[in-house]
Coordinates of C-alpha atoms and ligand atoms in Angstrom, one line a residue:
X1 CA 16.1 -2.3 -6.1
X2 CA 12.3 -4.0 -6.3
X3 CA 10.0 -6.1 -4.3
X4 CA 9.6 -9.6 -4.3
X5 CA 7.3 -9.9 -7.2
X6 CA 9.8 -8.3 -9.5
X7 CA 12.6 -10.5 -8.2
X8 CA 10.5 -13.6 -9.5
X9 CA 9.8 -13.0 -13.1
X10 CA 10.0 -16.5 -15.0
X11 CA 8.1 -18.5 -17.6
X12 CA 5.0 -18.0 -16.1
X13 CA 5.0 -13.9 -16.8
X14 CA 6.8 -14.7 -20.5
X15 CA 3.6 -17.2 -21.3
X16 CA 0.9 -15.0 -20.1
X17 CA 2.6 -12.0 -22.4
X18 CA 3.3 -14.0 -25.4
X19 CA -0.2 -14.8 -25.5
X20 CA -1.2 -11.0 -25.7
X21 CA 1.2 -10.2 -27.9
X22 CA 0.2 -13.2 -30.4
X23 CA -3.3 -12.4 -29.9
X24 CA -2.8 -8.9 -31.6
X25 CA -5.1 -7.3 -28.7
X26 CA -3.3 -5.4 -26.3
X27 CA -6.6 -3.2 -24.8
X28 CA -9.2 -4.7 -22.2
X29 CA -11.2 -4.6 -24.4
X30 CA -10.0 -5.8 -27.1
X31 CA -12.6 -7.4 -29.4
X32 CA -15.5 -8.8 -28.7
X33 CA -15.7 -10.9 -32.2
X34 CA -12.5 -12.7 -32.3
X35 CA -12.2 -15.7 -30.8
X36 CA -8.3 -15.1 -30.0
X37 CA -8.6 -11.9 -27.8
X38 CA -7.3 -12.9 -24.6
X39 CA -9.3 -11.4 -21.5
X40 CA -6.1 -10.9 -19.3
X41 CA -7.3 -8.2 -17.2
X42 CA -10.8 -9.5 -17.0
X43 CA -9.6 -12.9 -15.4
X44 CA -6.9 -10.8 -13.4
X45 CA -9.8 -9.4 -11.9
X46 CA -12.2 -12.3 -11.5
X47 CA -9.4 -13.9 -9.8
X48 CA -8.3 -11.5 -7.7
X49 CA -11.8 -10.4 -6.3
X50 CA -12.1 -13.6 -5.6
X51 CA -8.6 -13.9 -3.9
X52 CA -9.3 -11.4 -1.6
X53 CA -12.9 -12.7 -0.4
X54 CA -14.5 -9.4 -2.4
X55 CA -17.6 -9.2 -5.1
X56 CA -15.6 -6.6 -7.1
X57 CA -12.0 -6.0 -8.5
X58 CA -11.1 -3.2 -11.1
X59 CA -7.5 -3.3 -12.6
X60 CA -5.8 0.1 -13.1
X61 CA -2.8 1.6 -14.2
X62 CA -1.5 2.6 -11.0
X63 CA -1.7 2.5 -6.9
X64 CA -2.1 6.1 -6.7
X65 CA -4.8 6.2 -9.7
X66 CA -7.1 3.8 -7.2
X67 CA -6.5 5.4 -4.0
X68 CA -8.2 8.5 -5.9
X69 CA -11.0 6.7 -8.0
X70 CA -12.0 4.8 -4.6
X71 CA -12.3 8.4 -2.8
X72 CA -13.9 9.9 -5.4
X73 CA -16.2 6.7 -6.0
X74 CA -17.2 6.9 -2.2
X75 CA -18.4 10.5 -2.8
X76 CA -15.5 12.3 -1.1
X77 CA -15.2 15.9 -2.2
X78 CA -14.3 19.4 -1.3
X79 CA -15.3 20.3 2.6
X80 CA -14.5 16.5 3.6
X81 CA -11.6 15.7 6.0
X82 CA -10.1 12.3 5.7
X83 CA -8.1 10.5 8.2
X84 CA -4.7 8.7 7.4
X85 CA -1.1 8.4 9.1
X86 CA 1.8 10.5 9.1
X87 CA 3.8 7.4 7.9
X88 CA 2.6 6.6 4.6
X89 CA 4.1 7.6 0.9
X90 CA 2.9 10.6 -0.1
X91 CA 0.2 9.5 -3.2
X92 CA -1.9 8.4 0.1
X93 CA -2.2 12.3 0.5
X94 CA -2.0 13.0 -2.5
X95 CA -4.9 11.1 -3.5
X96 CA -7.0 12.8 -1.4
X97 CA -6.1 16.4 -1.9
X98 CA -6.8 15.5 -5.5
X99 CA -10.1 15.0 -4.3
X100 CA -10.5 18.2 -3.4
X101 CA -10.8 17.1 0.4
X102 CA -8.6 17.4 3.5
X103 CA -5.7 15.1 4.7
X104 CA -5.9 15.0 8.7
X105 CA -2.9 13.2 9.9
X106 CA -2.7 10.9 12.7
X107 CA -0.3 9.6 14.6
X108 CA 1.6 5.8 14.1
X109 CA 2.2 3.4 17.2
X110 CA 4.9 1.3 17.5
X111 CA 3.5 -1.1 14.8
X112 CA 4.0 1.6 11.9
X113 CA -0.1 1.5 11.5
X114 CA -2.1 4.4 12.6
X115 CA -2.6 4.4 16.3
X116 CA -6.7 3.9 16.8
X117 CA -5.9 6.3 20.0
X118 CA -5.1 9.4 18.0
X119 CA -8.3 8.9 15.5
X120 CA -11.2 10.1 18.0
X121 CA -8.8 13.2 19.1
X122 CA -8.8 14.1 15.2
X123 CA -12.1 13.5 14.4
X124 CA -14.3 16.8 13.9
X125 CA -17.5 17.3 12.1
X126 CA -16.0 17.0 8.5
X127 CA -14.5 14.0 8.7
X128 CA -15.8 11.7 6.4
X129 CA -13.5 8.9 5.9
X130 CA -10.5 6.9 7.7
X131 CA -8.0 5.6 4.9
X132 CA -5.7 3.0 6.9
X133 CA -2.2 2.1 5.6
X134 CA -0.8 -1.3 5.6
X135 CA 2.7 0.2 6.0
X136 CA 5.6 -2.2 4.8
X137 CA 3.0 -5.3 4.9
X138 CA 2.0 -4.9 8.4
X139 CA -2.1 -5.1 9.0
X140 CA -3.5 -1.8 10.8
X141 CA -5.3 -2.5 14.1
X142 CA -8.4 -3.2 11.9
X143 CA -10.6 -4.4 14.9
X144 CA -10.4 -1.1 16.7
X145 CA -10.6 1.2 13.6
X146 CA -13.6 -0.3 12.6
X147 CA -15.2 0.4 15.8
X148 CA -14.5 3.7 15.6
X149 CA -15.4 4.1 11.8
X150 CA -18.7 2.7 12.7
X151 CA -19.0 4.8 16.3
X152 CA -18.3 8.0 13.9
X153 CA -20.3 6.9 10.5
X154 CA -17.0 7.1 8.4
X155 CA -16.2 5.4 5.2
X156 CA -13.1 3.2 5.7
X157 CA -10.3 2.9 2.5
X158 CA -7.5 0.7 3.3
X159 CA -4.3 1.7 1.0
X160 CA -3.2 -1.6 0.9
X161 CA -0.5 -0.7 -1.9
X162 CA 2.1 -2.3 0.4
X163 CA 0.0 -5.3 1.4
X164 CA -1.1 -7.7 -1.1
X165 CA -1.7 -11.4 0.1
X166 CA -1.7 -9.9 3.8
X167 CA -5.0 -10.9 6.1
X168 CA -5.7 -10.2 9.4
X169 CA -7.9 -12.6 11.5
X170 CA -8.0 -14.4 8.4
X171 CA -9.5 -12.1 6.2
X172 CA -7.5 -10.8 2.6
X173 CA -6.4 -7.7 3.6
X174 CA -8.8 -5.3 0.9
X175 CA -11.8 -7.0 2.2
X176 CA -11.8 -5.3 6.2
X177 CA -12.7 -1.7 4.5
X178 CA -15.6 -0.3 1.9
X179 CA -12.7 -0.3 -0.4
X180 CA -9.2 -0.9 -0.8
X181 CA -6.3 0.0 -3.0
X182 CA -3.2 -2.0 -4.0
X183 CA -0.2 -1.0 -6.0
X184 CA 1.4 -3.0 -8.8
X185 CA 4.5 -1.2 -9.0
X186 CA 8.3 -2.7 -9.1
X187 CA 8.3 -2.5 -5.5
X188 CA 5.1 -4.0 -4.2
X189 CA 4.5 -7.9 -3.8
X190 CA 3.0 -8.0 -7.4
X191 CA 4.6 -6.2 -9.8
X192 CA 3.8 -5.3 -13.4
X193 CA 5.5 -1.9 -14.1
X194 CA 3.0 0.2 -13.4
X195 CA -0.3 -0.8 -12.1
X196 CA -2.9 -0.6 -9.9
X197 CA -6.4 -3.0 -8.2
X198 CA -9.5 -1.8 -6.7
X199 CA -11.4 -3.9 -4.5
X200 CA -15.0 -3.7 -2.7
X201 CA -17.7 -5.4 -2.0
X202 CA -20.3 -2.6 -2.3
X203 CA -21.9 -2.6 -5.9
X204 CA -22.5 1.0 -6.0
X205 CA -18.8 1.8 -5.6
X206 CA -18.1 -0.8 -7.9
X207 CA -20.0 0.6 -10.3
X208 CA -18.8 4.7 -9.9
X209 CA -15.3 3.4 -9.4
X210 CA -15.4 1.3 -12.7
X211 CA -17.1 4.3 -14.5
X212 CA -14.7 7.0 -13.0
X213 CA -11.1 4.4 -14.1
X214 CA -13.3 4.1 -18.0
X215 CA -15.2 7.0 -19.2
X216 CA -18.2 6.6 -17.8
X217 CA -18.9 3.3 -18.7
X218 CA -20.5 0.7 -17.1
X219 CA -18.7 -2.2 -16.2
X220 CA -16.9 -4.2 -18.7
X221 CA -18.9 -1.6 -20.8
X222 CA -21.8 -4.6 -20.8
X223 CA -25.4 -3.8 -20.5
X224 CA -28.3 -2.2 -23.3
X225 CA -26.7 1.6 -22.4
X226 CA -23.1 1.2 -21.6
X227 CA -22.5 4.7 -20.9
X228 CA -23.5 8.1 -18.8
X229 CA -23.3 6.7 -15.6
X230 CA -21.0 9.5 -14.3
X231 CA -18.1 12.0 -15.9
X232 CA -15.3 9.4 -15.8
X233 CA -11.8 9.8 -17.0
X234 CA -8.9 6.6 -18.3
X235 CA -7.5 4.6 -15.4
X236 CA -7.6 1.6 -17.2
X237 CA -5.1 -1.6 -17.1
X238 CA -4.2 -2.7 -20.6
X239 CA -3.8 -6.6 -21.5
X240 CA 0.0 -6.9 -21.3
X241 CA 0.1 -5.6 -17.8
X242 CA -2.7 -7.4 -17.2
X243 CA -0.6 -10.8 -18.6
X244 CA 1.5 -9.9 -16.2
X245 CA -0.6 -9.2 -13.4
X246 CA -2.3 -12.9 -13.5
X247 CA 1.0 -14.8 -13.7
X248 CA 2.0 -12.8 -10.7
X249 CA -0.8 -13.1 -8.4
X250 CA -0.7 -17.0 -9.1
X251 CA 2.5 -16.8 -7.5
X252 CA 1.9 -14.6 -4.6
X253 CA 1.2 -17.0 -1.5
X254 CA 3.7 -18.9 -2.8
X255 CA 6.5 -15.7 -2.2
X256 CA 4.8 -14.5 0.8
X257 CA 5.1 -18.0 2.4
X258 CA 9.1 -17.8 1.8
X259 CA 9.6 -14.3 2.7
X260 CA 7.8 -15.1 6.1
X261 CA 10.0 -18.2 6.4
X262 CA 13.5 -15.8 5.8
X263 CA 12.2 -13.1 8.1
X264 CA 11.5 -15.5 10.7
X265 CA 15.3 -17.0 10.1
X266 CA 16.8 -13.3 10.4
X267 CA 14.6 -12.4 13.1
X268 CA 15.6 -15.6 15.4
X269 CA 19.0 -14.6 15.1
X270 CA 19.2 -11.4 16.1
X271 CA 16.5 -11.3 19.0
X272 CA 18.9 -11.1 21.6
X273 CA 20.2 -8.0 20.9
X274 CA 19.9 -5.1 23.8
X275 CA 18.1 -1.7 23.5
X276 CA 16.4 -2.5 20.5
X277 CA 13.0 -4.7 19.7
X278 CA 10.9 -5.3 16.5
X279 CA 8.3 -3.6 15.5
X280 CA 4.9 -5.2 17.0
X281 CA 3.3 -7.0 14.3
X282 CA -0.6 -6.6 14.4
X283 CA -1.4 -10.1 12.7
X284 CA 0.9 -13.1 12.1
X285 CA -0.5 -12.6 8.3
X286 CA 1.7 -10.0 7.7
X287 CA 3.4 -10.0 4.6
X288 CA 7.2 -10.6 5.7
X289 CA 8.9 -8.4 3.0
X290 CA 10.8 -6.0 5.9
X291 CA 12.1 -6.4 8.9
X292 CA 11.6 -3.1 11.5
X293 CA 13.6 -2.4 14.5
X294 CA 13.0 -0.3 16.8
X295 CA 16.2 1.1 19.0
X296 CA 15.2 2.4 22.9
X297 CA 17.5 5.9 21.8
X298 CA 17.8 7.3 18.3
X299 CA 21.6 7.9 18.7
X300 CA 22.4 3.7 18.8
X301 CA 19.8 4.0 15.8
X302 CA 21.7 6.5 13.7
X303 CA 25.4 4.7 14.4
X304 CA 23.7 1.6 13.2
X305 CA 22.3 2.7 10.5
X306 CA 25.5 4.5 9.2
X307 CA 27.5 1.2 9.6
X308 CA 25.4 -0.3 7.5
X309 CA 24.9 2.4 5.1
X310 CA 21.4 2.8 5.7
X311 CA 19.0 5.4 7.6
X312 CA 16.8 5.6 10.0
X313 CA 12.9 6.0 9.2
X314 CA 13.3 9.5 9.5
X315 CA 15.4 10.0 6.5
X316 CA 13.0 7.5 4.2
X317 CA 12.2 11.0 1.8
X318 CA 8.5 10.7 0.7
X319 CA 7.3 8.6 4.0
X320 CA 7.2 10.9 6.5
X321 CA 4.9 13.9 6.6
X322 CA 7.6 16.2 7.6
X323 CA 10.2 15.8 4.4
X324 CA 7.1 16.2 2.1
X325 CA 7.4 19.7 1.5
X326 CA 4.9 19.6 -1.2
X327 CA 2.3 18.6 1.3
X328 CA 3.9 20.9 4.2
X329 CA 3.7 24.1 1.9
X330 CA 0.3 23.9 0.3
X331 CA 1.9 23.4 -3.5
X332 CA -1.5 22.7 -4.7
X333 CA -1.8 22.2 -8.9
X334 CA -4.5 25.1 -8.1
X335 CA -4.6 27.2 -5.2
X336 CA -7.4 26.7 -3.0
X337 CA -8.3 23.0 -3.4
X338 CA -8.3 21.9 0.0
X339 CA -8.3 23.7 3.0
X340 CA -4.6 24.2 4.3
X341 CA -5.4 25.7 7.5
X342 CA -5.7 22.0 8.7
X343 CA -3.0 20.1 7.4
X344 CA -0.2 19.4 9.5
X345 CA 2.8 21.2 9.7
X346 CA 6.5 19.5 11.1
X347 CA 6.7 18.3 14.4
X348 CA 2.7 18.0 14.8
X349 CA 3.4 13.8 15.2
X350 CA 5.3 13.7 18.1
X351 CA 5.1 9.8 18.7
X352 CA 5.3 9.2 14.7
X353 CA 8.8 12.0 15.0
X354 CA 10.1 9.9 17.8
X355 CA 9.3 6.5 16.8
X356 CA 10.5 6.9 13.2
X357 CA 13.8 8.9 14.4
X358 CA 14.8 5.4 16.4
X359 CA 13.8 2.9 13.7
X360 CA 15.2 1.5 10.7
X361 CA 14.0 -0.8 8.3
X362 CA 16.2 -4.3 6.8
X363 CA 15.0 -6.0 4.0
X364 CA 13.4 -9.2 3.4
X365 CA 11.5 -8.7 0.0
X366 CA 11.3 -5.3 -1.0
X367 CA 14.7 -3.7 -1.1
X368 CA 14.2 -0.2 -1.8
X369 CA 16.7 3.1 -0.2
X370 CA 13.6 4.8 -0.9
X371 CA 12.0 3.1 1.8
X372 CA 14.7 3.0 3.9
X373 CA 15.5 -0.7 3.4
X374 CA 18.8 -0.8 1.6
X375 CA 20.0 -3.0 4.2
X376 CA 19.3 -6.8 4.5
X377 CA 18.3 -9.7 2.0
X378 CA 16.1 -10.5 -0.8
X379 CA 13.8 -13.1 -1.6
X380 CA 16.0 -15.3 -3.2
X381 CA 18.6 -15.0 -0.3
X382 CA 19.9 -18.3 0.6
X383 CA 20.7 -19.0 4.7
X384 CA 24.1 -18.4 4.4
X385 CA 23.5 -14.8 3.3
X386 CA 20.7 -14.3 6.0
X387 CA 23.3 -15.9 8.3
X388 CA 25.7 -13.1 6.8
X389 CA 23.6 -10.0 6.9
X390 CA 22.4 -11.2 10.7
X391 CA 26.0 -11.2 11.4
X392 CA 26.9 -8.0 9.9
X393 CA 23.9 -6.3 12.0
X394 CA 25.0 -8.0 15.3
X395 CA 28.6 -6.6 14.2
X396 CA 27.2 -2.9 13.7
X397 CA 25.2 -3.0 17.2
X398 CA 28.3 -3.8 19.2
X399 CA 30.6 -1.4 17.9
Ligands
PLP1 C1 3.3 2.4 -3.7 C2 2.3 3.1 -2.9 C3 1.3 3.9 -3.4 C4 1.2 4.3 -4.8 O1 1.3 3.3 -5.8 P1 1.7 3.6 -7.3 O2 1.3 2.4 -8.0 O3 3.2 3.9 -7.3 O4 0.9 4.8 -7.8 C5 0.4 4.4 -2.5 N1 0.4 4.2 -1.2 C6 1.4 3.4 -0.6 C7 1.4 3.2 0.9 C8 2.4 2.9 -1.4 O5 3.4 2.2 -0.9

């Protein structure tokens, strides 16, 4: 079980690491008087700010650890409400109640992205931010949200931990938003273990966030006083993850290009199916790493599903609002950090409850039970076995 970046570890990844581990230095910062030290996570960054069409990239040590710098970077803090979708995995809430603010959860439409018509219905005179969720590599309705982050004065944060190389209307996903979070887990489309980008354009948040993920410092600790910009705490990347990371994002476009090709393949060949459709795809620069159907009645979803020893959406554990009993119970670290009065309890998503309960994810890069993708191919699958696992699925539909 991983995502596609995971599934193409070569020479590339073993170079970029060798030289880290020759080089002695395995810190960012390694040292600034020999000549050998070899800048991995500095050029990861350079490269990947410039990737995404941003001034700024930090490297971090995980998805979750830059969902919350980015908050806290923003200034979002205790008596805020923030915005975000009951489909999501749970660090997206997470991240903000460690913030000391509110999760408000709105409701999905049938592309698995929030629904812009639930935001101005949850919108009261606390909310502060929007964070949008490219769920399972799909863009949100960016065009809409922004209009109503910009109608309402909110701060936009796109947890695009699921997303990386995506673009809608041609821009990098990361770059819509005042900031944006990816994950560099063994799941997402780069992988390095653990790990973790911010991206912005605004300066200020650049510099907070950078200070927050290093102890205060400014960035890259340069300048005549490096420190006391803020209390920060340690977010930071080190080099070998950081080796990693480059060789990885050098290949990105690359896997995104074939997953889109093998989703297209699988898709062609089960379209004619009855009662069921895809999942409407906001921007054809999607990332192609799963395949959603959607079945007209949940009962043809859960027969399917069994044949192929997989589940529906609704049984994708840390997903869906309503199996997070951490979130649904309060079980703040500290009682009192947020205010629990307003966070949703089950069944307060209808649409996201139905839609989830009829839809079922297959696999094109990121094959993951967690996710509810068990079920499907891989990146490396050749056409024979997309041939085999469309065939198996046509089987399962009939029966
Ligand atoms: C993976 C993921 C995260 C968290 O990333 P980590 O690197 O595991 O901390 C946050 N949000 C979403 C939507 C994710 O898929």
């Amino acid at each position: 079980m991983a995502g596609p970046g995971a599934y193409c570890f070569g020479d590339e990844e073993r170079k970029e690491v060798m030289d880290v581990l020759s080089s002695g230095h395995l810190s960012r910062y390694g040292s600034d008087k020999d000549v050998g030290f070899q800048l991995k996570v500095y050029t990861f960054e350079q490269e990947f700010a410039e990737y995404c069409g941003t001034n700024h990239a930090i490297a971090t040590s995980s998805g979750t650890g830059s969902l919350l710098i980015s908050l806290l970077a923003m200034g979002i803090g205790y008596g805020d409400e923030v915005l975000l979708p009951g489909y999501t995995f749970v660090a997206s809430i997470g991240s903000i109640i460690y913030t000391r603010a509110t999760p408000v959860l709105v409701e999905v439409d049938e592309s698995l992205t929030m629904d812009p018509a639930d935001i101005e219905k949850k919108i009261t005179k606390n909310t502060k931010a929007i964070m949008v969720v490219h769920m399972l590599g799909n863009p949100c309705k960016m065009h809409e949200i922004l209009a109503i982050a910009k109608k309402h004065n909110l701060k936009v944060i796109e947890d695009a931990c699921q997303a990386a190389g995506g673009t809608y209307r041609g821009k990098r996903l990361g770059s819509l938003g005042d900031m944006a979070a990816f994950s560099l887990n063994r799941y997402k489309n780069i992988a390095v273990g653990d790990g973790g980008v911010i991206v912005t354009s605004n300066k200020e948040y650049y510099e907070r966030a950078y200070a927050i993920h290093d102890q205060g410092h400014t960035p890259n600790r340069s300048g005549k006083d490096t420190t006391g910009i803020l209390v920060g705490l340690n977010f930071k990347m080190n080099e070998l993850a950081g080796a990693v990371a480059l060789a990885q994002r050098r290949k990105l476009d690359g896997m995104l290009e074939t997953l889109r090709q093998k989703k297209k393949e699988l898709k062609d060949r089960i379209a004619d199916i009855p009662n069921m459709r895809f999942r409407e795809i906001n921007d054809e620069g999607e990332c192609g790493t799963i395949l959603t159907i959607i079945f007209d009645e949940k009962q043809k979803a859960d027969s399917v599903c069994e044949r192929l020893g997989s589940q529906t959406l609704s049984h994708s554990g840390w997903h869906v609002y309503s199996n997070m009993r951490q979130i649904m119970e309060h079980k703040t670290p500290v009682e009192g950090w947020s205010e629990p009065s307003r966070y949703a309890q089950k069944g307060d998503l209808p649409r996201t409850d139905d839609i989830l309960s009829r839809s079922m994810n297959i696999s094109i890069g990121v094959v993951d039970g967690g996710l509810g993708a068990a079920f499907g191919v891989n990146i490396h699958s050749s056409q024979k076995e997309i041939a085999a696992a469309a065939s198996k699925f046509i089987e399962a539909c009939k029966a």
